[in-house]
Amino acid sequence: MLLFALTLLGAALLGCMPVHVLGDVQSLSSLKWTLKNANGSIVVPAKVPSQAHLDLLEAGIITEPLLGINDFTQRWVVNDNWTYTADLAPLTEKLGRDTRALLVFFGIDTIANITVAGHPVAWVSNQFQQYVYDVTDFVAAPVKHDTNVTVALESAYFYGLNVTARPDAEISPTPDFEYAGIRQWIRKTQSDFGWDWGPAFVPSGIFKPAYLVTLTPHEITAPLAAANTTSSPQPQPSPAPASHPLLASGGTILIEESSLEISKVGQTSINTPNQTADWLVNVTLAVRSVQGADFPTITVDIPELRLSSGPLAVDPIPVRTNASTFLSAVFTIPDAKPTRWFPHNLATGPKLYDFTITLAFANSSGFKPSDPHRTGPAPPPAPPPVSFTTRSGFRTIELVQTAYPAEELAARGITPGDQWHFEVNGQAFYTMGTNIIPFDPFYARMTSEQVRWVLESAVKSGQNMLRVWGGGIYQPSDELTGGYDFYAACDELGILAWSELIFSDALYPIDSWLLASVAPEVAQNVRRINRHPSNAQWAGGNEIEGIVISVNETLANGTHYLDEFETLFGEFLHDIVLAEESSVAYTDCSTTSGVLSLDPYEIRYNNKTPGYIYGNGERYNYDASQAFNYSTYPLSRFMNEFGFHSLPSFYSWEEVLTSPEDFSFNSTVVASRDHHPPAGSLAWPNPNAPQGQGQMTTAVELWLPTPNTTDTNQTFAQWCWSTQVFQSLNMVSEIAFYRRGAGRPENNLGALVWQLNDIWQGASWSAIEYSGRWKVLQYGMANIYQPVVVYPFWTADSETLEVTVTSDRWEPVSGSVQMTWYDWSGEQINFSREPFTVPSLNNTVILEVTGLDNILPFGYNVTDVWMRVNITAEVDNRTVTHEQYFTPASLSTANLVDPEIKVTSGPNLTFTLSAQGGVAPFAWLDHPAGTVGYFADAATGVPLNGFFLVPGIDRTVQFIPNTALSKVHPDPAQFAVRSLWNNTHL
């Protein structure tokens, strides 16, 4: 639908622009493109935006890249050069004599020569930049009647090999994934070269939308006055505001970039904003124009608030199309006038306003209307104003990184050190969320519907922040320029986005070429994302600070790498980001020890006092025996990464496995798609995959019944699902621990699980599969990310059970906890009920008992019983419930009883589950292949799946389908049920 819509863009614009505007914005997707390889043996129809693999797939040259072992067999595509060509004449043949034609590329992946009409235009090498070129003179004088636009892409792999073969190339001392040792030299999505959760297709193409914008000086539509008149030109009518800055372009001007930043008067990226100060609205436009204006103005209107800035004078606009002119205007709004934007789970939630921004070209003649010395003919009338509407919100978001005041340490018993948490609109809050990676190996085929499903899934599971991982791509703001919508959807849904610059898990050599390429990349993306209230901070990259500290301590020339890191992340990137925004923080790295000083900016590195807590943390422990050992969990102010890998469901494997023998846990194909630990080279299948497979195997065998039935497909399905059950158990345990830390000396105020989404069907840390199907972890997070939760903390070494209620609310919460013991046949043994009150952002211990003899019901063994813990509380003027389970022994040794689950389907895809026999731990419903959606408690609407089903306590859930993404209509007869009982029984 998007491609079709863009082909009609030019015609649509003519319908909404005044008739006297001769300029136009035309999508290059309307042209007839071809793709060919270097020797011309492959020539196929192509599209823009697209990537070579996608066009080869459409032409039948290759099969779906994600199928089977195609990540290996299609490496030949990476090794070739690919050229996109289209005849530009349909868009340029009617250009007027005074018209200028500008090519606008919002993204080229990555190394390319651009030619127009046989003339070289540019060589580009940065996937993250947007490019604009005036090609008028080339179009007017084609070489040998060549009217084509050509983008000749060089293999990024071979380019990297050539660059690193130079005698002056500095080779990074850090290990890598598949295409090793080259990505540091290429400004391209780093995971394109392989990662431990995804493939290495190294795609290339014109992967984002591209346009031809034609500009023509404004025509004189009224007769000129007498030669000696001194009358002023009449004002021109204003067109209706466009829905995007690009759509406001054409006529005489191109709005190449726009930035709208809302902050507090006096606020900077490093100080605490004054919450009672006026709001400061800062608008910046980057323009190219064929008609000058000496006294242009920018006006900002907020219709819902009935506010207008009035005309604000900006710098003159020169006649210039080969470079940008930046225009900036600011005005203030009283603090109390707008409603503030909050994350969806706090206060009033996300409130957005429409901002109409108008650029007026007053006095384009070079004379002021009141100039008494002006003689001669009247100046030509100014072009009509250009106007567009964009959305934003009013909020402050601060990353607090300074030391705790002594009085707060004493009053609250906090461990000394630095703070590291976010405050929204002046209030600290608990950050709950996940990390996101690229949504597909091929960016160009992602849609807003697919991305929005992932974002909506995050919101439905209680998350209020997503970290945009720094090894991927700068996520887009809208379809028109980015192909799909990300940040605007975050704004609307009320989920914060922690943004990162694209540097990850490597040491980056510093040279003038890299810095010259990175500077506009960072500036463009920071300016673009400024308008989004969902943006929470800018981090310089992913996990590099820890790497450089280690290198500095272990290599003889380690200080060289530390100096380069300091130059790039402590100075260069820091300065660019802070020059472009003043409303969010900059940190040098995702995982960081924090700062010694914010002004001047000084990274702490290892300058630490023993026993103090600094910065944030992460945890990856693949020894499954330690999964629930709290002493291995970091005591951190904020956990920005922690995870354990699992396999996707049987349904996802059906999408990519091609032979019956592949449907086995350790089949060659399944294991080949486990890139943890990574190969570190192009060796295939991954020689290190047995380690990752073994870690999942051990985890299941330690904590769950080992899958083994007479049906090989069921056994494989239960293995896949069981890895997800363990993953969820592990992550829920960690989340509960970190959330509890909000009321403990570490004062933990953030937990972001690694990771939310998947890039393909294979072993990964994701909570949502590539197709959009929720894993067990996604439902686990929907449970443990509730506002008020109860959790049984079991320390096996000391045989201590602590039942704690934790709340992330800003006000005290009261309710009651019920603890009920059952045996595995479902007989209730005993129960108790306790009232509780939890202070703001804190926890309350309900029960603390040591010794199994004091914990277990009298006369029962650990393998025979379990405890259900549930609460009822009043939160935000509504009654909420929550439940968790305590099993004193591993479920691998529990004396389970056949639950004999009965499923009764009802109207509107509701299903009632009833245990006719014993207890069903992790009762689970699967929706049919080809459907996308989630299960929710039919009474509360809270996502629910993977629960303990108890005889006599039926559960009714409803499947809520995503009809836009589902390929088939869900048939109730095709839903399936399973539990841990099915690991060993048909």
Coordinates of C-alpha atoms in Angstrom, one line a residue, residues 452-887:
R452 CA 3.3 -0.9 15.7
W453 CA 2.3 -4.4 16.7
V454 CA 5.7 -4.8 18.5
L455 CA 5.2 -1.4 20.2
E456 CA 1.6 -2.1 21.2
S457 CA 2.8 -5.5 22.6
A458 CA 5.3 -3.6 24.7
V459 CA 2.6 -1.4 26.1
K460 CA 0.2 -4.3 26.7
S461 CA 2.9 -6.0 28.8
G462 CA 3.3 -2.9 31.0
Q463 CA 6.5 -1.6 29.5
N464 CA 7.2 2.1 29.5
M465 CA 10.6 2.3 27.8
L466 CA 12.3 0.7 24.8
R467 CA 16.0 0.9 24.3
V468 CA 16.9 1.4 20.6
W469 CA 20.0 -0.7 20.5
G470 CA 23.1 1.0 19.1
G471 CA 24.1 -1.8 16.7
G472 CA 21.1 -1.4 14.5
I473 CA 19.7 1.7 12.9
Y474 CA 18.3 5.1 13.8
Q475 CA 14.6 4.3 13.9
P476 CA 12.4 6.4 11.6
S477 CA 9.8 9.0 12.5
D478 CA 7.3 8.4 9.7
E479 CA 6.6 6.5 6.5
L480 CA 7.1 9.3 4.1
T481 CA 10.8 9.6 4.8
G482 CA 11.6 6.5 6.7
G483 CA 9.4 3.8 5.1
Y484 CA 7.6 3.0 8.4
D485 CA 6.7 4.8 11.6
F486 CA 8.5 4.3 14.9
Y487 CA 9.0 7.4 17.0
A488 CA 5.6 8.9 16.2
A489 CA 4.0 5.7 17.3
C490 CA 6.0 5.7 20.6
D491 CA 4.7 9.3 21.1
E492 CA 1.1 8.2 20.6
L493 CA 1.3 5.0 22.6
G494 CA 3.2 6.6 25.5
I495 CA 6.4 4.6 25.5
L496 CA 9.7 6.2 26.0
A497 CA 12.6 5.4 23.6
W498 CA 16.1 5.4 24.8
S499 CA 18.0 6.3 21.6
E500 CA 21.6 5.4 20.7
L501 CA 24.1 6.4 18.0
I502 CA 25.1 3.5 15.8
F503 CA 28.3 2.2 17.4
S504 CA 28.4 -1.2 19.0
D505 CA 30.7 -3.8 20.6
A506 CA 33.9 -2.7 18.9
L507 CA 36.7 -0.2 19.1
Y508 CA 36.3 2.4 16.3
P509 CA 39.5 3.7 14.7
I510 CA 39.5 7.5 14.6
D511 CA 40.4 9.3 11.4
S512 CA 39.3 12.4 9.6
W513 CA 37.1 10.4 7.1
L514 CA 35.1 8.8 9.9
L515 CA 34.6 12.0 11.8
A516 CA 33.5 13.9 8.6
S517 CA 31.0 11.1 7.8
V518 CA 29.6 10.8 11.3
A519 CA 29.1 14.5 12.0
P520 CA 26.2 15.1 9.6
E521 CA 24.8 11.6 10.4
V522 CA 24.4 12.4 14.1
A523 CA 23.3 16.0 13.6
Q524 CA 20.6 15.0 11.1
N525 CA 19.1 12.3 13.3
V526 CA 19.2 14.2 16.5
R527 CA 17.4 17.1 14.8
R528 CA 14.8 14.8 13.4
I529 CA 14.1 13.0 16.6
N530 CA 14.0 16.2 18.7
R531 CA 10.3 16.6 18.2
H532 CA 9.4 13.3 19.8
P533 CA 8.5 13.5 23.5
S534 CA 9.1 9.8 23.7
N535 CA 12.9 10.3 23.2
A536 CA 14.5 9.8 26.6
Q537 CA 18.2 10.2 26.0
W538 CA 21.1 9.7 23.5
A539 CA 23.8 7.1 24.3
G540 CA 27.0 7.2 22.2
G541 CA 26.9 3.5 21.5
N542 CA 26.5 0.0 22.9
E543 CA 28.7 -1.8 25.4
I544 CA 31.9 -0.1 24.2
E545 CA 33.0 1.5 27.5
G546 CA 33.5 -1.8 29.2
I547 CA 35.4 -3.1 26.2
V548 CA 37.8 -0.2 26.1
I549 CA 38.4 -0.4 29.9
S550 CA 39.3 -4.1 29.5
V551 CA 41.6 -3.4 26.5
N552 CA 43.3 -0.5 28.4
E553 CA 44.1 -2.9 31.3
T554 CA 45.2 -5.9 29.2
L555 CA 47.0 -4.6 26.1
A556 CA 50.4 -2.9 26.1
N557 CA 49.1 -0.1 23.8
G558 CA 45.7 0.0 25.6
T559 CA 45.9 3.7 26.3
H560 CA 45.8 4.3 22.5
Y561 CA 42.4 2.8 22.3
L562 CA 41.2 4.5 25.4
D563 CA 42.3 7.9 24.0
E564 CA 40.4 7.1 20.7
F565 CA 37.3 6.2 22.7
E566 CA 37.6 9.4 24.7
T567 CA 38.0 11.5 21.6
L568 CA 35.0 9.9 19.8
F569 CA 32.5 9.3 22.6
G570 CA 33.7 11.7 25.3
E571 CA 34.2 14.7 23.1
F572 CA 33.2 14.5 19.4
L573 CA 29.8 12.8 19.6
H574 CA 29.0 14.5 22.9
D575 CA 29.6 17.9 21.4
I576 CA 27.5 17.3 18.3
V577 CA 24.5 15.9 20.2
L578 CA 24.5 18.8 22.7
A579 CA 24.8 21.3 19.9
E580 CA 21.6 20.0 18.4
E581 CA 19.4 19.5 21.5
S582 CA 19.0 20.7 25.1
S583 CA 16.2 18.5 26.4
V584 CA 17.7 15.0 27.0
A585 CA 20.9 13.7 28.4
Y586 CA 23.9 12.3 26.5
T587 CA 25.8 9.3 27.9
D588 CA 28.9 7.9 26.3
C589 CA 27.7 4.3 26.3
S590 CA 24.7 2.1 27.0
T591 CA 26.3 0.3 29.9
T592 CA 28.4 2.8 31.7
S593 CA 30.1 3.6 35.0
G594 CA 28.7 7.1 34.8
V595 CA 30.5 10.4 35.0
L596 CA 32.9 12.2 37.2
S597 CA 31.5 15.5 35.9
L598 CA 28.8 16.6 33.5
D599 CA 30.4 20.1 33.0
P600 CA 33.0 19.5 31.7
Y601 CA 32.0 16.1 30.6
E602 CA 34.3 13.5 32.2
I603 CA 33.6 9.8 32.0
R604 CA 34.2 7.9 35.2
Y605 CA 35.7 4.8 33.7
N606 CA 37.2 2.8 36.6
N607 CA 37.6 5.8 39.0
K608 CA 35.5 4.2 41.6
T609 CA 35.4 3.9 45.4
P610 CA 35.0 0.3 46.5
G611 CA 31.6 -0.5 47.9
Y612 CA 30.0 2.4 46.1
I613 CA 27.5 2.0 43.2
Y614 CA 27.9 3.8 39.9
G615 CA 26.2 3.9 36.6
N616 CA 24.1 1.1 35.3
G617 CA 24.5 -2.6 34.7
E618 CA 23.8 -5.8 32.8
R619 CA 23.8 -9.5 33.5
Y620 CA 24.3 -12.5 31.2
N621 CA 24.9 -15.7 33.0
Y622 CA 24.5 -18.9 31.0
D623 CA 25.1 -21.2 33.9
A624 CA 21.5 -22.2 34.3
S625 CA 22.2 -23.6 37.8
Q626 CA 22.7 -19.9 38.9
A627 CA 19.5 -18.6 37.2
F628 CA 17.7 -18.1 40.5
N629 CA 20.7 -17.4 42.7
Y630 CA 20.1 -13.8 43.8
S631 CA 23.8 -13.4 44.8
T632 CA 24.7 -13.5 41.1
Y633 CA 22.2 -10.6 40.3
P634 CA 24.0 -7.2 40.2
L635 CA 23.1 -4.6 42.8
S636 CA 22.7 -1.8 40.3
R637 CA 20.9 1.6 40.1
F638 CA 19.5 0.5 36.7
M639 CA 19.7 -2.7 34.7
N640 CA 19.7 -1.9 31.0
E641 CA 20.4 -5.4 29.7
F642 CA 19.8 -8.9 31.0
G643 CA 18.6 -12.0 29.2
F644 CA 18.7 -15.7 28.3
H645 CA 18.1 -17.2 24.9
S646 CA 15.3 -19.5 23.8
L647 CA 14.0 -21.1 20.6
P648 CA 11.0 -19.8 18.6
S649 CA 7.8 -21.9 18.6
F650 CA 7.1 -24.9 16.3
Y651 CA 4.9 -22.5 14.3
S652 CA 7.8 -20.3 13.5
W653 CA 10.0 -23.2 12.5
E654 CA 7.3 -24.3 10.1
E655 CA 7.8 -21.0 8.3
V656 CA 11.5 -21.8 7.5
L657 CA 12.3 -25.5 7.8
T658 CA 12.0 -27.4 4.5
S659 CA 12.5 -31.1 5.5
P660 CA 10.8 -33.3 8.1
E661 CA 14.2 -34.3 9.5
D662 CA 14.9 -30.6 10.3
F663 CA 12.3 -30.6 13.0
S664 CA 14.6 -31.6 15.8
F665 CA 16.3 -29.6 18.6
N666 CA 19.8 -30.3 17.4
S667 CA 19.2 -30.8 13.6
T668 CA 21.8 -29.2 11.4
V669 CA 19.5 -26.4 10.2
V670 CA 18.1 -25.6 13.7
A671 CA 21.6 -25.5 15.2
S672 CA 22.9 -23.5 12.3
R673 CA 20.5 -20.7 13.2
D674 CA 21.9 -20.6 16.8
H675 CA 24.7 -17.9 16.5
H676 CA 25.5 -17.9 20.2
P677 CA 28.4 -17.8 20.7
P678 CA 29.1 -16.3 17.3
A679 CA 31.4 -18.1 14.8
G680 CA 33.7 -15.0 14.6
S681 CA 34.1 -15.8 11.0
L682 CA 32.3 -17.1 7.9
A683 CA 32.5 -20.7 9.1
W684 CA 29.2 -22.5 8.6
P685 CA 27.4 -24.0 10.3
N686 CA 28.4 -22.0 13.4
P687 CA 31.0 -24.2 15.1
N688 CA 30.1 -22.6 18.4
A689 CA 26.4 -23.4 18.2
P690 CA 26.7 -26.5 20.5
Q691 CA 27.5 -24.2 23.4
G692 CA 24.3 -22.2 22.9
Q693 CA 22.2 -25.2 22.3
G694 CA 23.8 -26.9 25.3
Q695 CA 23.0 -23.9 27.6
M696 CA 19.3 -24.1 26.7
T697 CA 19.3 -27.9 27.1
T698 CA 20.9 -27.8 30.5
A699 CA 18.5 -25.1 31.6
V700 CA 15.4 -27.2 30.6
E701 CA 16.8 -30.4 32.1
L702 CA 17.6 -28.6 35.4
W703 CA 14.3 -26.8 36.0
L704 CA 11.6 -28.5 33.9
P705 CA 10.6 -32.0 32.9
T706 CA 12.8 -33.1 30.0
P707 CA 10.8 -33.3 26.8
N708 CA 10.6 -36.8 25.5
T709 CA 7.5 -38.4 23.9
T710 CA 6.9 -41.0 21.2
D711 CA 5.8 -38.2 18.8
T712 CA 9.0 -36.5 17.4
N713 CA 7.2 -33.4 16.4
Q714 CA 5.6 -33.0 19.8
T715 CA 8.9 -33.5 21.5
F716 CA 10.5 -30.8 19.3
A717 CA 7.6 -28.5 20.0
Q718 CA 7.9 -29.1 23.7
W719 CA 11.6 -28.5 23.6
C720 CA 11.1 -25.2 21.9
W721 CA 8.4 -24.2 24.3
S722 CA 10.3 -25.3 27.3
T723 CA 13.3 -23.2 26.5
Q724 CA 10.8 -20.3 26.5
V725 CA 9.3 -21.3 29.8
F726 CA 12.8 -21.3 31.4
Q727 CA 13.6 -18.0 29.8
S728 CA 10.5 -16.5 31.2
L729 CA 11.1 -18.0 34.7
N730 CA 14.6 -16.6 34.7
M731 CA 13.7 -13.1 33.5
V732 CA 10.7 -12.8 35.8
S733 CA 12.9 -13.6 38.7
E734 CA 15.4 -11.0 37.7
I735 CA 12.8 -8.3 37.1
A736 CA 11.2 -9.0 40.5
F737 CA 14.6 -8.7 42.1
Y738 CA 15.5 -5.4 40.4
R739 CA 12.1 -3.9 41.1
R740 CA 12.4 -4.9 44.7
G741 CA 15.6 -2.9 44.7
A742 CA 13.7 0.4 44.5
G743 CA 13.1 0.0 48.2
R744 CA 16.6 -1.3 49.1
P745 CA 20.1 0.3 49.4
E746 CA 20.8 0.0 45.7
N747 CA 17.7 2.1 44.9
N748 CA 17.3 0.4 41.6
L749 CA 14.9 2.3 39.3
G750 CA 15.1 0.5 36.0
A751 CA 15.0 -2.9 34.3
L752 CA 15.2 -3.4 30.6
V753 CA 15.2 -7.0 29.4
W754 CA 17.2 -8.1 26.4
Q755 CA 15.3 -8.3 24.0
L756 CA 11.8 -7.6 22.8
N757 CA 11.6 -8.4 19.0
D758 CA 13.2 -10.9 16.7
I759 CA 14.9 -10.4 13.3
W760 CA 14.4 -14.0 12.1
Q761 CA 13.3 -17.5 13.2
G762 CA 16.2 -18.8 15.3
A763 CA 17.7 -19.0 18.7
S764 CA 17.5 -15.5 20.3
W765 CA 16.8 -13.6 23.5
S766 CA 13.5 -12.2 22.2
A767 CA 10.1 -12.1 23.8
I768 CA 8.2 -11.8 20.5
E769 CA 8.9 -14.0 17.5
Y770 CA 9.7 -12.8 14.0
S771 CA 6.1 -13.3 13.0
G772 CA 4.7 -11.3 15.9
R773 CA 3.8 -14.3 18.0
W774 CA 4.3 -13.8 21.7
K775 CA 6.7 -16.1 23.5
V776 CA 6.2 -17.2 27.1
L777 CA 8.5 -14.3 28.2
Q778 CA 6.1 -11.7 26.8
Y779 CA 3.3 -13.0 29.0
G780 CA 5.8 -13.3 31.9
M781 CA 6.6 -9.6 31.5
A782 CA 2.9 -8.7 31.2
N783 CA 2.6 -10.3 34.7
I784 CA 5.7 -9.0 36.5
Y785 CA 5.5 -5.5 34.9
Q786 CA 2.1 -4.9 36.5
P787 CA 2.0 -1.7 38.7
V788 CA 1.8 -3.8 41.9
V789 CA 3.2 -7.2 42.1
V790 CA 3.9 -10.0 44.6
Y791 CA 6.8 -12.3 44.4
P792 CA 8.2 -15.2 46.4
F793 CA 11.9 -14.8 46.7
W794 CA 13.4 -18.2 47.5
T795 CA 17.1 -18.5 48.6
A796 CA 17.8 -22.3 48.4
D797 CA 21.2 -22.1 50.1
S798 CA 19.7 -20.7 53.3
E799 CA 16.2 -22.2 52.8
T800 CA 14.7 -18.7 53.2
L801 CA 11.4 -17.6 51.6
E802 CA 10.5 -13.9 51.4
V803 CA 7.2 -12.9 50.0
T804 CA 7.3 -9.2 49.0
V805 CA 4.9 -6.8 47.4
T806 CA 6.4 -4.1 45.2
S807 CA 4.7 -1.0 43.8
D808 CA 5.9 1.5 41.2
R809 CA 3.0 3.9 42.0
W810 CA 3.7 7.5 43.1
E811 CA 1.2 7.1 45.9
P812 CA 0.9 4.5 48.7
V813 CA -1.0 1.3 47.7
S814 CA -2.9 -0.9 50.1
G815 CA -4.4 -4.3 49.7
S816 CA -4.2 -7.9 50.8
V817 CA -2.0 -10.9 50.0
Q818 CA -3.3 -14.5 50.0
M819 CA -0.9 -17.4 50.2
T820 CA -2.4 -20.8 49.4
W821 CA -0.6 -24.2 49.5
Y822 CA -1.7 -27.0 47.1
D823 CA -0.5 -30.4 46.2
W824 CA -0.1 -31.3 42.6
S825 CA -3.4 -33.1 42.5
G826 CA -5.0 -29.7 43.1
E827 CA -6.1 -30.2 46.8
Q828 CA -5.9 -27.0 48.8
I829 CA -3.8 -27.7 52.0
N830 CA -4.0 -24.3 53.8
F831 CA -4.0 -20.6 53.2
S832 CA -3.4 -17.3 54.9
R833 CA -4.2 -13.7 54.2
E834 CA -2.2 -10.6 55.1
P835 CA -3.0 -6.9 54.6
F836 CA -0.3 -4.6 53.3
T837 CA 0.5 -1.0 52.5
V838 CA 3.4 -0.2 50.1
P839 CA 5.0 3.3 50.1
S840 CA 5.6 5.1 46.9
L841 CA 8.2 3.4 44.6
N842 CA 8.9 0.8 47.3
N843 CA 8.2 -2.6 48.7
T844 CA 6.8 -4.3 51.7
V845 CA 7.9 -7.7 53.1
I846 CA 4.8 -9.8 53.8
L847 CA 6.5 -13.0 55.0
E848 CA 10.1 -14.1 55.8
V849 CA 10.7 -17.6 56.9
T850 CA 13.8 -19.8 57.1
G851 CA 13.9 -23.6 57.1
L852 CA 11.9 -25.9 54.9
D853 CA 10.3 -27.4 58.0
N854 CA 8.9 -24.0 58.8
I855 CA 7.8 -23.3 55.2
L856 CA 6.2 -26.4 53.9
P857 CA 2.8 -27.6 55.1
F858 CA 3.3 -30.2 57.8
G859 CA 4.0 -33.7 56.5
Y860 CA 4.6 -32.8 52.9
N861 CA 7.7 -33.2 50.7
V862 CA 9.1 -30.4 48.5
T863 CA 8.2 -32.4 45.4
D864 CA 4.6 -32.7 46.3
V865 CA 3.5 -29.1 47.0
W866 CA 3.5 -25.6 45.7
M867 CA 2.1 -22.3 46.8
R868 CA 0.0 -19.8 44.9
V869 CA 0.6 -16.2 46.0
N870 CA -1.9 -13.6 44.9
I871 CA -2.8 -10.0 45.8
T872 CA -5.8 -7.7 45.5
A873 CA -5.1 -3.9 45.7
E874 CA -6.6 -0.6 44.9
V875 CA -4.6 1.2 42.2
D876 CA -5.6 4.4 40.3
N877 CA -9.2 4.1 41.6
R878 CA -9.5 0.5 40.3
T879 CA -9.1 -2.9 41.8
V880 CA -6.1 -4.9 40.5
T881 CA -4.9 -8.4 41.1
H882 CA -1.7 -10.2 40.6
E883 CA -0.4 -13.8 41.2
Q884 CA 2.8 -15.7 41.3
Y885 CA 3.8 -19.2 42.2
F886 CA 6.4 -20.8 44.5
T887 CA 7.7 -24.3 43.9

